[in-house]
Amino acid sequence: MAANESIRLRRILICSAMMTVMTIVYLCSKDTGQWFIQAEFPYLKDEYEYDVRRTLSLQALDRLDTYMNYTDFEDFLSLVNITTSMVSIRNNKSDVRIGDDITIDIVLYNGRGLRATRGGDMLRVWLREHSLKASVSGYVIDHDNGSYTGVVKAMWAGNPELMFSIGNTKEHVGIYMNMVHKYGLTTFLRAGFKKQNVTESSLCSVVPNIPNVTDYCNFTAQNYNFSFFCGKPKKLGCEDWAVYEHTSTHPWNAKQKILFLNYKYFKKSVGKLTILADSGAAGESNVSCHNVSSTITWQTTNPTGYLYNGNWRSLICKSTLSWKYDSYAKCLEDRPVLITGDSTTRNWYSPLTALLKLRVFVGRHEIKDKAWQKFAEAENKKKSLSTFWSPHEIPFFSYEQDKRNFRTVASRIDDLPGNKSAVVLLHWFGHMARTTPKHYRKHITSAKHAILRLLKRSPRSSILIKGPHSFTYTNFLEPLDYIGRIYGQILYEEFKDLQDKVYYIDQWDATVGNENLDIHPHHSFDLVMTNFVFSFICK
């Protein structure tokens, strides 16, 4: 009887999976527009490079060639499916104590109920308790045979829910990476050409391989020697390039669009646990962030912290910096602050300038509670306060702008004066996730050289790098769980000889745990993280 019930349950799960796939295909036809570490758990190594808990993957790029073998898939039922997959807490353990590791056994099955025999699918585990505004992310070990082990640490007393998600399938990762390596970008850019009353436009990428384009303008020299190619206009010349903007043009087919848009970030509850407080409490670090070496920030393990009552409790260090004008004005006096990146760092820049009571200007125009994508500055010369924000270089997917608005991060760093204790906060992710790891590395290397030049003329400067963060909004097509790990590895490798001078700010743990949806985290989260970041350099 038990066997019959098991078979019946399996059939129900398979039918449910098939209905899910059929629904996705129907909706898309309407145009609705882990860490790969082969280690035997639980034998953890002491060295960071072999520690399965590490937050910065050092082996993600090793898996790239394997992913590139995935150029297509049979159908959507052939993909791993969250409905048919088996996820359970090891030993059915439901009562745990603060500080305990909760181990999750995961075996993936596809939509037909067949067991997966290969690894490579990107998975997530985390705990959440909405009533306490609490969450913590875990990590997943890929055994490369369709089975995985998840681990998440109990961080507070209560009754949290254990969550599981298939972030990106291996087919999503492989097909996407093949596409971006072929075309340079997975979303093309547009160049606008103007001369007198004549205008034209053409698609652009970082490699001269754009569908239906045969003749190209090579704008690499104008793009600060970062490769950039646009279709040659028919009536005007390449020298008439004037403006630049994003497009909605992609190189994929209908089947790939369904995969990229809809077959990701499925999640389900594994069950609720009772966490008791009668053991050694995990708590939070008692070490002031200002006393923490920057080297430590590159060698963190999961979890780096957790959210409780909406506040970030770091396990690396404790912020002792008050979010008050006097605290920040004293710290940043006569210290030029340069923040670069995209709208996520702009959302750190805005509350900072508001706290310092500075008016933000783009050119001669004051910005008031409005998003912008151009170089901005806010100063109070009497108080010796000066702050700057700049988008990173192309590729940057913005509304139409003058091509001169985009300069390299390196050039902005080079503009900072000598003999000053400058503060530089850097970030590359959301826009850069649409290009290749090779091109991403070139941007990082360029900025690193500028940082070396800055430290030579202003050796007391503080440098911080904001790492990738999680966002699961459907309209984003990139397999961010894998790309985030690749880019984290590249940052680690490129700054390996500067880790004693550059801070790495991990954002992945917190945003997986709080199930961040949009590319822009909630405003309250931005405030918490802005203060946490500056606590490393301000008392």
Coordinates of C-alpha atoms in Angstrom, one line a residue:
M1 CA 0.0 0.0 0.0
A2 CA 2.8 2.4 0.9
A3 CA 4.5 1.7 -2.5
N4 CA 1.2 2.4 -4.3
E5 CA 0.9 5.7 -2.4
S6 CA 4.5 6.6 -3.4
I7 CA 3.8 5.9 -7.1
R8 CA 0.6 7.8 -6.9
L9 CA 2.4 10.8 -5.4
R10 CA 5.1 10.7 -8.0
R11 CA 2.4 10.7 -10.8
I12 CA 0.7 13.7 -9.2
L13 CA 4.0 15.6 -9.0
I14 CA 4.8 14.8 -12.6
C15 CA 1.4 16.0 -13.8
S16 CA 1.7 19.1 -11.8
A17 CA 5.1 19.8 -13.3
M18 CA 3.7 19.3 -16.8
M19 CA 0.9 21.7 -16.1
T20 CA 3.4 24.3 -14.9
V21 CA 5.4 24.0 -18.1
M22 CA 2.3 24.1 -20.3
T23 CA 1.1 27.3 -18.5
I24 CA 4.5 28.9 -19.1
V25 CA 4.6 28.1 -22.7
Y26 CA 1.0 29.4 -23.2
L27 CA 1.7 32.7 -21.4
C28 CA 4.9 33.2 -23.4
S29 CA 3.2 32.4 -26.7
K30 CA 0.9 35.3 -25.9
D31 CA 4.0 37.5 -25.7
T32 CA 3.4 38.5 -22.1
G33 CA 6.4 39.6 -22.3
Q34 CA 26.6 26.2 -6.0
W35 CA 28.8 27.0 -5.7
F36 CA 30.4 24.4 -8.0
I37 CA 32.8 22.9 -5.5
Q38 CA 33.4 19.2 -5.8
A39 CA 34.1 18.4 -2.1
E40 CA 32.8 15.6 0.1
F41 CA 30.5 17.3 2.7
P42 CA 31.0 17.8 5.6
Y43 CA 34.8 17.7 5.5
L44 CA 35.5 21.4 5.4
K45 CA 39.1 22.7 4.7
D46 CA 40.7 25.3 6.8
E47 CA 42.1 27.3 3.9
Y48 CA 39.7 29.8 2.4
E49 CA 40.3 28.7 -1.2
Y50 CA 39.0 25.2 -0.3
D51 CA 36.3 26.2 2.1
V52 CA 32.8 25.3 0.8
R53 CA 31.3 28.1 2.9
R54 CA 33.2 30.9 1.2
T55 CA 31.1 33.8 -0.1
L56 CA 33.4 34.6 -3.0
S57 CA 33.6 31.7 -5.3
L58 CA 37.1 31.0 -6.6
Q59 CA 36.2 28.1 -9.0
A60 CA 33.1 29.4 -10.8
L61 CA 35.1 30.1 -14.0
D62 CA 36.4 26.5 -14.0
R63 CA 32.8 25.4 -14.8
L64 CA 32.4 27.7 -17.8
D65 CA 33.6 25.3 -20.4
T66 CA 31.2 22.6 -19.1
Y67 CA 28.3 25.1 -19.4
M68 CA 29.3 26.0 -22.9
N69 CA 28.4 22.4 -23.9
Y70 CA 24.7 23.3 -23.3
T71 CA 23.6 24.9 -26.6
D72 CA 20.0 23.6 -26.6
F73 CA 17.6 21.5 -24.6
E74 CA 14.9 18.9 -25.6
D75 CA 11.9 20.6 -24.2
F76 CA 10.8 22.2 -20.9
L77 CA 10.0 18.9 -19.3
S78 CA 13.6 17.9 -19.7
L79 CA 14.7 20.6 -17.3
V80 CA 14.9 20.1 -13.5
N81 CA 11.6 20.9 -11.9
I82 CA 11.0 22.1 -8.4
T83 CA 7.7 20.2 -8.1
T84 CA 9.1 16.8 -8.7
S85 CA 12.5 17.3 -7.0
M86 CA 13.0 15.9 -3.5
V87 CA 14.1 18.3 -0.8
S88 CA 14.2 17.3 2.9
I89 CA 15.9 18.2 6.2
R90 CA 18.5 15.6 7.1
N91 CA 17.3 13.3 9.8
N92 CA 13.9 15.1 9.8
K93 CA 15.4 17.5 12.3
S94 CA 12.9 20.2 13.2
D95 CA 14.1 21.3 16.6
V96 CA 17.5 23.1 16.5
R97 CA 19.4 25.6 18.6
I98 CA 20.9 29.0 17.7
G99 CA 24.2 28.4 16.0
D100 CA 23.4 25.0 14.7
D101 CA 23.8 24.1 11.0
I102 CA 20.6 22.8 9.3
T103 CA 21.5 20.3 6.6
I104 CA 19.2 19.9 3.6
D105 CA 19.3 16.9 1.2
I106 CA 18.4 17.7 -2.4
V107 CA 17.8 15.4 -5.3
L108 CA 16.7 17.0 -8.5
Y109 CA 14.2 15.4 -11.0
N110 CA 13.0 16.8 -14.3
G111 CA 9.5 17.5 -15.4
R112 CA 9.0 13.9 -16.4
G113 CA 10.0 12.6 -13.0
L114 CA 13.4 11.4 -14.2
R115 CA 16.3 11.9 -11.8
A116 CA 19.0 14.4 -12.8
T117 CA 22.4 12.8 -13.3
R118 CA 24.5 15.9 -13.8
G119 CA 25.2 18.9 -11.6
G120 CA 25.4 22.6 -12.6
D121 CA 21.9 23.8 -11.6
M122 CA 22.1 26.9 -9.4
L123 CA 20.2 26.4 -6.1
R124 CA 19.4 28.5 -3.0
V125 CA 18.5 27.7 0.5
W126 CA 17.5 30.2 3.2
L127 CA 15.5 30.8 6.4
R128 CA 12.9 33.4 6.8
E129 CA 10.5 34.6 9.5
H130 CA 8.3 37.4 8.3
S131 CA 6.9 38.3 11.8
L132 CA 10.4 39.0 13.0
K133 CA 11.6 40.6 9.7
A134 CA 14.4 38.0 9.9
S135 CA 16.2 36.0 7.3
V136 CA 19.5 34.3 6.6
S137 CA 20.9 32.7 3.5
G138 CA 22.7 29.4 3.3
Y139 CA 25.0 27.7 0.7
V140 CA 24.6 24.7 -1.5
I141 CA 27.2 22.1 -2.4
D142 CA 26.9 20.6 -5.9
H143 CA 27.9 16.8 -6.0
D144 CA 27.9 16.9 -9.8
N145 CA 25.4 14.0 -10.1
G146 CA 22.0 15.7 -9.6
S147 CA 22.2 15.6 -5.8
Y148 CA 23.1 18.6 -3.7
T149 CA 23.6 19.4 0.0
G150 CA 22.3 22.7 1.4
V151 CA 23.4 24.2 4.7
V152 CA 21.9 27.1 6.5
K153 CA 22.8 28.3 10.0
A154 CA 20.1 29.0 12.7
M155 CA 20.7 32.6 13.8
W156 CA 17.7 33.5 16.0
A157 CA 15.2 31.9 18.3
G158 CA 11.8 31.4 16.7
N159 CA 9.9 29.4 14.1
P160 CA 11.4 30.2 10.7
E161 CA 10.5 28.7 7.4
L162 CA 13.1 26.8 5.4
M163 CA 13.0 27.9 1.8
F164 CA 14.4 26.2 -1.3
S165 CA 14.8 27.6 -4.9
I166 CA 16.1 26.6 -8.3
G167 CA 17.7 29.8 -9.3
N168 CA 19.0 29.0 -12.7
T169 CA 19.0 25.8 -14.6
K170 CA 22.3 24.6 -16.2
E171 CA 20.7 24.9 -19.6
H172 CA 19.8 28.6 -18.9
V173 CA 23.4 29.3 -17.9
G174 CA 24.9 27.4 -20.8
I175 CA 22.7 28.8 -23.6
Y176 CA 23.1 32.3 -22.2
M177 CA 26.8 32.1 -21.9
N178 CA 27.1 30.8 -25.5
M179 CA 25.0 33.6 -26.7
V180 CA 26.9 36.4 -24.9
H181 CA 30.2 35.0 -26.1
K182 CA 29.0 35.0 -29.7
Y183 CA 27.4 38.4 -29.8
G184 CA 29.2 40.3 -27.0
L185 CA 26.0 41.5 -25.5
T186 CA 22.6 39.8 -25.0
T187 CA 20.8 43.2 -25.2
F188 CA 22.1 45.4 -28.0
L189 CA 22.8 49.1 -27.6
R190 CA 22.0 51.8 -30.2
A191 CA 24.0 54.6 -31.6
G192 CA 22.4 57.7 -33.0
F193 CA 24.1 59.6 -35.8
K194 CA 23.2 63.3 -36.5
K195 CA 24.3 65.9 -39.1
Q196 CA 22.3 69.0 -39.7
N197 CA 18.7 67.7 -40.2
V198 CA 19.7 64.1 -41.0
T199 CA 19.5 61.4 -38.4
E200 CA 20.2 57.6 -38.5
S201 CA 20.6 54.9 -35.9
S202 CA 22.2 51.4 -35.7
L203 CA 22.7 48.6 -33.2
C204 CA 25.9 48.3 -31.2
S205 CA 27.8 45.7 -29.3
V206 CA 31.3 45.1 -27.8
V207 CA 32.2 42.7 -30.7
P208 CA 31.5 43.2 -34.5
N209 CA 28.9 40.5 -34.7
I210 CA 25.3 41.8 -34.8
P211 CA 22.6 40.0 -36.7
N212 CA 21.9 41.6 -40.2
V213 CA 24.8 44.0 -39.8
T214 CA 27.8 43.7 -42.2
D215 CA 29.6 47.1 -42.1
Y216 CA 30.7 48.5 -38.8
C217 CA 32.0 51.7 -37.2
N218 CA 34.8 50.9 -34.7
F219 CA 34.3 53.2 -31.8
T220 CA 36.9 51.5 -29.5
A221 CA 39.2 54.5 -29.4
Q222 CA 36.3 56.8 -28.5
N223 CA 35.2 54.3 -25.8
Y224 CA 38.5 54.7 -23.9
N225 CA 39.9 51.6 -25.7
F226 CA 37.1 49.4 -24.5
S227 CA 35.9 47.6 -27.6
F228 CA 32.7 49.0 -29.1
F229 CA 31.2 48.5 -32.6
C230 CA 28.1 49.9 -34.2
G231 CA 26.5 49.4 -37.6
K232 CA 27.7 51.9 -40.2
P233 CA 25.0 54.4 -41.2
K234 CA 23.9 54.4 -44.8
K235 CA 23.7 58.2 -45.3
L236 CA 26.0 59.6 -42.7
G237 CA 29.5 58.8 -41.6
C238 CA 30.9 57.2 -38.4
E239 CA 32.2 60.6 -37.4
D240 CA 28.6 61.7 -37.0
W241 CA 28.0 59.5 -34.0
A242 CA 26.2 61.8 -31.4
V243 CA 24.0 59.9 -29.0
Y244 CA 23.7 56.5 -27.3
E245 CA 20.9 54.5 -25.6
H246 CA 19.6 51.1 -24.7
T247 CA 17.3 48.9 -26.9
S248 CA 15.0 46.0 -26.5
T249 CA 16.7 44.0 -29.3
H250 CA 18.0 40.6 -28.4
P251 CA 19.6 37.7 -30.4
W252 CA 17.6 34.8 -29.0
N253 CA 14.7 32.8 -30.5
A254 CA 11.3 32.2 -29.0
K255 CA 12.2 29.0 -27.2
Q256 CA 15.2 30.7 -25.6
K257 CA 13.0 33.7 -24.6
I258 CA 10.7 31.4 -22.7
L259 CA 13.6 29.8 -20.9
F260 CA 15.3 33.1 -20.0
L261 CA 12.1 34.9 -18.9
N262 CA 10.1 32.2 -17.1
Y263 CA 12.1 29.2 -16.1
K264 CA 14.0 30.5 -13.2
Y265 CA 13.7 31.4 -9.5
F266 CA 11.0 28.8 -8.7
K267 CA 10.8 28.5 -4.9
K268 CA 9.0 26.4 -2.3
S269 CA 8.8 25.9 1.4
V270 CA 10.5 22.9 2.8
G271 CA 9.0 23.2 6.2
K272 CA 9.0 25.2 9.5
L273 CA 11.5 24.7 12.3
T274 CA 11.7 25.5 16.0
I275 CA 14.9 27.2 16.9
L276 CA 15.7 27.3 20.6
A277 CA 17.8 29.9 22.4
D278 CA 19.3 27.6 25.1
S279 CA 22.8 27.2 23.5
G280 CA 25.7 29.3 22.5
A281 CA 24.1 32.3 20.7
A282 CA 25.4 33.2 17.3
G283 CA 24.5 36.8 17.9
E284 CA 26.6 39.3 15.9
S285 CA 30.2 40.5 15.9
N286 CA 31.5 42.7 18.7
V287 CA 34.4 44.0 16.7
S288 CA 34.0 47.5 15.3
C289 CA 34.0 47.6 11.5
H290 CA 36.5 50.5 11.7
N291 CA 39.0 48.1 13.4
V292 CA 38.6 45.3 10.8
S293 CA 41.3 44.8 8.2
S294 CA 40.1 45.1 4.6
T295 CA 41.8 41.7 3.9
I296 CA 39.1 40.1 6.2
T297 CA 36.3 41.3 3.9
W298 CA 37.7 39.3 1.0
Q299 CA 37.8 36.0 3.1
T300 CA 34.3 35.8 4.5
T301 CA 32.2 32.6 4.8
N302 CA 28.5 32.1 4.7
P303 CA 26.6 33.6 6.4
T304 CA 28.2 37.0 6.5
G305 CA 25.3 38.2 8.6
Y306 CA 21.6 38.0 8.9
L307 CA 18.6 40.4 9.0
Y308 CA 16.6 40.6 12.3
N309 CA 13.9 43.1 12.9
G310 CA 14.8 44.6 9.6
N311 CA 18.4 45.4 10.7
W312 CA 21.5 43.9 9.3
R313 CA 23.5 42.0 11.9
S314 CA 26.9 41.4 10.5
L315 CA 29.0 38.5 11.6
I316 CA 32.1 40.2 10.3
C317 CA 32.0 43.4 12.4
K318 CA 29.7 45.8 14.1
S319 CA 28.8 49.2 12.8
T320 CA 29.5 51.8 15.5
L321 CA 28.8 54.7 13.1
S322 CA 25.7 56.8 13.8
W323 CA 23.6 57.8 10.8
K324 CA 23.8 61.5 11.8
Y325 CA 25.1 64.6 10.2
D326 CA 27.8 65.3 12.7
S327 CA 29.3 61.8 12.5
Y328 CA 29.5 61.8 8.7
A329 CA 30.6 65.5 8.3
K330 CA 33.4 64.9 10.8
C331 CA 34.6 61.8 9.0
L332 CA 34.3 63.1 5.4
E333 CA 35.6 66.6 6.0
D334 CA 38.3 67.4 3.3
R335 CA 37.8 63.9 1.9
P336 CA 36.4 63.8 -1.6
V337 CA 33.9 61.0 -2.0
L338 CA 33.5 59.3 -5.4
I339 CA 30.8 56.7 -5.9
T340 CA 30.6 54.9 -9.3
G341 CA 28.4 52.2 -10.8
D342 CA 24.7 52.3 -11.6
S343 CA 21.4 53.1 -10.0
T344 CA 22.0 50.8 -7.0
T345 CA 25.0 52.9 -5.9
R346 CA 23.2 56.1 -6.8
N347 CA 20.6 54.9 -4.2
W348 CA 23.4 55.0 -1.7
Y349 CA 24.7 58.3 -2.9
S350 CA 21.3 60.1 -2.6
P351 CA 20.7 59.4 1.1
L352 CA 24.4 60.3 1.8
T353 CA 24.1 63.7 0.2
A354 CA 20.8 64.3 1.9
L355 CA 22.3 63.4 5.3
L356 CA 25.1 65.9 4.6
K357 CA 22.6 68.5 3.5
L358 CA 24.2 68.8 0.1
R359 CA 22.4 69.9 -3.1
V360 CA 23.1 67.5 -6.0
F361 CA 23.8 69.0 -9.5
V362 CA 24.2 67.5 -12.9
G363 CA 26.0 70.3 -14.7
R364 CA 24.1 73.5 -13.7
H365 CA 20.8 71.7 -13.0
E366 CA 19.9 70.7 -9.5
I367 CA 18.5 67.2 -9.1
K368 CA 15.6 66.9 -6.7
D369 CA 14.2 63.4 -5.9
K370 CA 14.6 62.2 -9.5
A371 CA 16.6 59.5 -11.0
W372 CA 19.5 60.4 -13.2
Q373 CA 22.2 58.6 -15.2
K374 CA 24.9 61.3 -15.6
F375 CA 27.9 62.5 -13.6
A376 CA 26.7 64.4 -10.5
E377 CA 28.3 66.4 -7.8
A378 CA 27.3 67.8 -4.5
E379 CA 29.6 70.1 -2.5
N380 CA 29.7 72.4 0.5
K381 CA 33.0 74.2 0.2
K382 CA 32.6 76.0 3.5
K383 CA 32.4 72.6 5.3
S384 CA 35.0 71.0 3.0
L385 CA 32.5 68.4 1.9
S386 CA 32.6 67.1 -1.7
T387 CA 30.8 64.1 -3.2
F388 CA 30.6 62.8 -6.8
W389 CA 28.6 60.0 -8.5
S390 CA 29.3 58.6 -11.9
P391 CA 27.9 55.8 -14.0
H392 CA 30.4 53.3 -15.1
E393 CA 31.4 53.2 -18.8
I394 CA 29.7 51.6 -21.8
P395 CA 28.0 49.1 -21.8
F396 CA 25.5 51.0 -19.7
F397 CA 21.8 50.7 -20.7
S398 CA 20.4 54.2 -20.3
Y399 CA 17.9 56.4 -22.0
E400 CA 19.2 58.5 -24.9
Q401 CA 22.3 60.5 -23.9
D402 CA 25.1 62.4 -25.4
K403 CA 27.9 59.9 -26.0
R404 CA 30.3 62.2 -24.0
N405 CA 28.3 61.5 -20.8
F406 CA 30.0 58.2 -20.3
R407 CA 33.6 58.2 -19.2
T408 CA 35.6 55.4 -17.7
V409 CA 35.7 54.7 -14.0
A410 CA 39.5 55.0 -14.3
S411 CA 39.2 58.5 -15.7
R412 CA 37.0 59.6 -12.8
I413 CA 39.4 58.2 -10.3
D414 CA 42.3 60.0 -12.0
D415 CA 40.4 63.3 -11.6
L416 CA 40.6 63.0 -7.8
P417 CA 43.3 65.3 -6.3
G418 CA 46.6 64.2 -4.7
N419 CA 47.4 64.5 -1.0
K420 CA 43.8 63.8 0.0
S421 CA 42.3 60.9 1.9
A422 CA 39.7 60.2 -0.8
V423 CA 36.9 57.7 -0.5
V424 CA 36.1 55.7 -3.6
L425 CA 33.2 53.2 -3.8
L426 CA 33.0 51.1 -7.0
H427 CA 30.4 48.8 -8.4
W428 CA 29.8 46.9 -11.7
F429 CA 27.1 44.3 -12.0
G430 CA 23.5 44.8 -13.3
H431 CA 24.5 46.4 -16.7
M432 CA 27.7 44.4 -17.0
A433 CA 25.9 41.1 -16.5
R434 CA 24.9 41.4 -20.2
T435 CA 28.5 41.1 -21.5
T436 CA 31.2 38.5 -21.3
P437 CA 33.5 37.7 -18.3
K438 CA 36.5 38.7 -20.5
H439 CA 35.1 42.2 -21.1
Y440 CA 34.1 42.5 -17.5
R441 CA 37.6 41.8 -16.4
K442 CA 39.0 44.5 -18.7
H443 CA 36.8 47.1 -16.9
I444 CA 38.0 45.9 -13.5
T445 CA 41.6 45.9 -14.6
S446 CA 41.4 49.4 -15.9
A447 CA 39.9 50.7 -12.6
K448 CA 42.5 48.8 -10.6
H449 CA 45.3 50.6 -12.4
A450 CA 43.7 53.9 -11.6
I451 CA 43.4 52.9 -8.0
L452 CA 47.1 52.2 -7.9
R453 CA 47.8 55.6 -9.3
L454 CA 45.5 57.2 -6.7
L455 CA 47.1 55.3 -3.8
K456 CA 50.5 56.6 -5.0
R457 CA 49.5 60.2 -4.9
S458 CA 47.0 59.9 -2.0
P459 CA 48.1 56.8 0.0
R460 CA 45.6 57.3 2.8
S461 CA 42.6 57.0 0.5
S462 CA 39.9 54.4 1.3
I463 CA 38.7 52.1 -1.5
L464 CA 35.6 49.9 -1.3
I465 CA 33.9 47.6 -3.8
K466 CA 30.3 46.8 -3.7
G467 CA 29.8 43.2 -4.8
P468 CA 27.0 41.7 -6.9
H469 CA 23.5 41.4 -5.3
S470 CA 20.6 39.2 -5.9
F471 CA 17.5 40.3 -7.7
T472 CA 14.9 37.9 -9.2
Y473 CA 12.6 40.2 -11.2
T474 CA 11.2 38.2 -14.2
N475 CA 12.2 40.8 -16.8
F476 CA 15.9 40.3 -16.2
L477 CA 17.1 37.5 -18.4
E478 CA 20.6 36.9 -17.2
P479 CA 21.4 33.8 -15.0
L480 CA 22.5 36.0 -12.2
D481 CA 23.3 33.3 -9.7
Y482 CA 26.2 32.1 -11.9
I483 CA 27.2 35.5 -13.3
G484 CA 27.4 36.9 -9.8
R485 CA 29.8 34.1 -8.8
I486 CA 32.0 34.6 -11.9
Y487 CA 32.2 38.4 -11.3
G488 CA 33.0 37.9 -7.6
Q489 CA 35.8 35.6 -8.6
I490 CA 37.2 38.1 -11.1
L491 CA 37.1 40.9 -8.5
Y492 CA 38.9 38.6 -6.1
E493 CA 41.6 37.7 -8.6
E494 CA 42.2 41.2 -9.9
F495 CA 42.4 42.7 -6.5
K496 CA 44.3 39.9 -4.8
D497 CA 47.4 42.0 -4.4
L498 CA 45.4 45.0 -3.1
Q499 CA 43.2 43.2 -0.6
D500 CA 45.0 44.9 2.3
K501 CA 44.0 48.3 0.9
V502 CA 40.6 47.6 -0.7
Y503 CA 37.4 46.5 1.1
Y504 CA 35.0 44.1 -0.4
I505 CA 31.3 44.6 0.6
D506 CA 29.3 41.4 0.1
Q507 CA 25.7 42.0 -0.9
W508 CA 24.7 38.5 -2.0
D509 CA 24.0 36.9 1.4
A510 CA 21.6 39.6 2.5
T511 CA 19.7 40.0 -0.7
V512 CA 19.2 36.2 -1.1
G513 CA 18.0 36.0 2.5
N514 CA 15.5 38.8 2.2
E515 CA 14.3 37.6 -1.2
N516 CA 15.1 40.8 -3.0
L517 CA 13.0 41.1 -6.1
D518 CA 13.9 44.3 -7.9
I519 CA 17.3 45.4 -9.1
H520 CA 16.8 48.2 -6.6
P521 CA 16.6 46.9 -3.0
H522 CA 14.1 48.6 -0.7
H523 CA 15.0 52.1 0.5
S524 CA 15.3 51.0 4.1
F525 CA 17.8 48.3 3.1
D526 CA 19.8 50.8 1.2
L527 CA 20.0 53.1 4.3
V528 CA 21.2 50.1 6.4
M529 CA 23.9 49.1 3.9
T530 CA 25.1 52.6 3.2
N531 CA 25.8 53.1 6.9
F532 CA 27.4 49.7 7.2
V533 CA 29.8 50.5 4.3
F534 CA 30.9 53.8 5.7
S535 CA 31.4 52.2 9.1
F536 CA 34.6 50.6 7.8
I537 CA 36.2 54.0 7.2
C538 CA 34.4 56.2 9.8
K539 CA 34.4 56.0 13.5

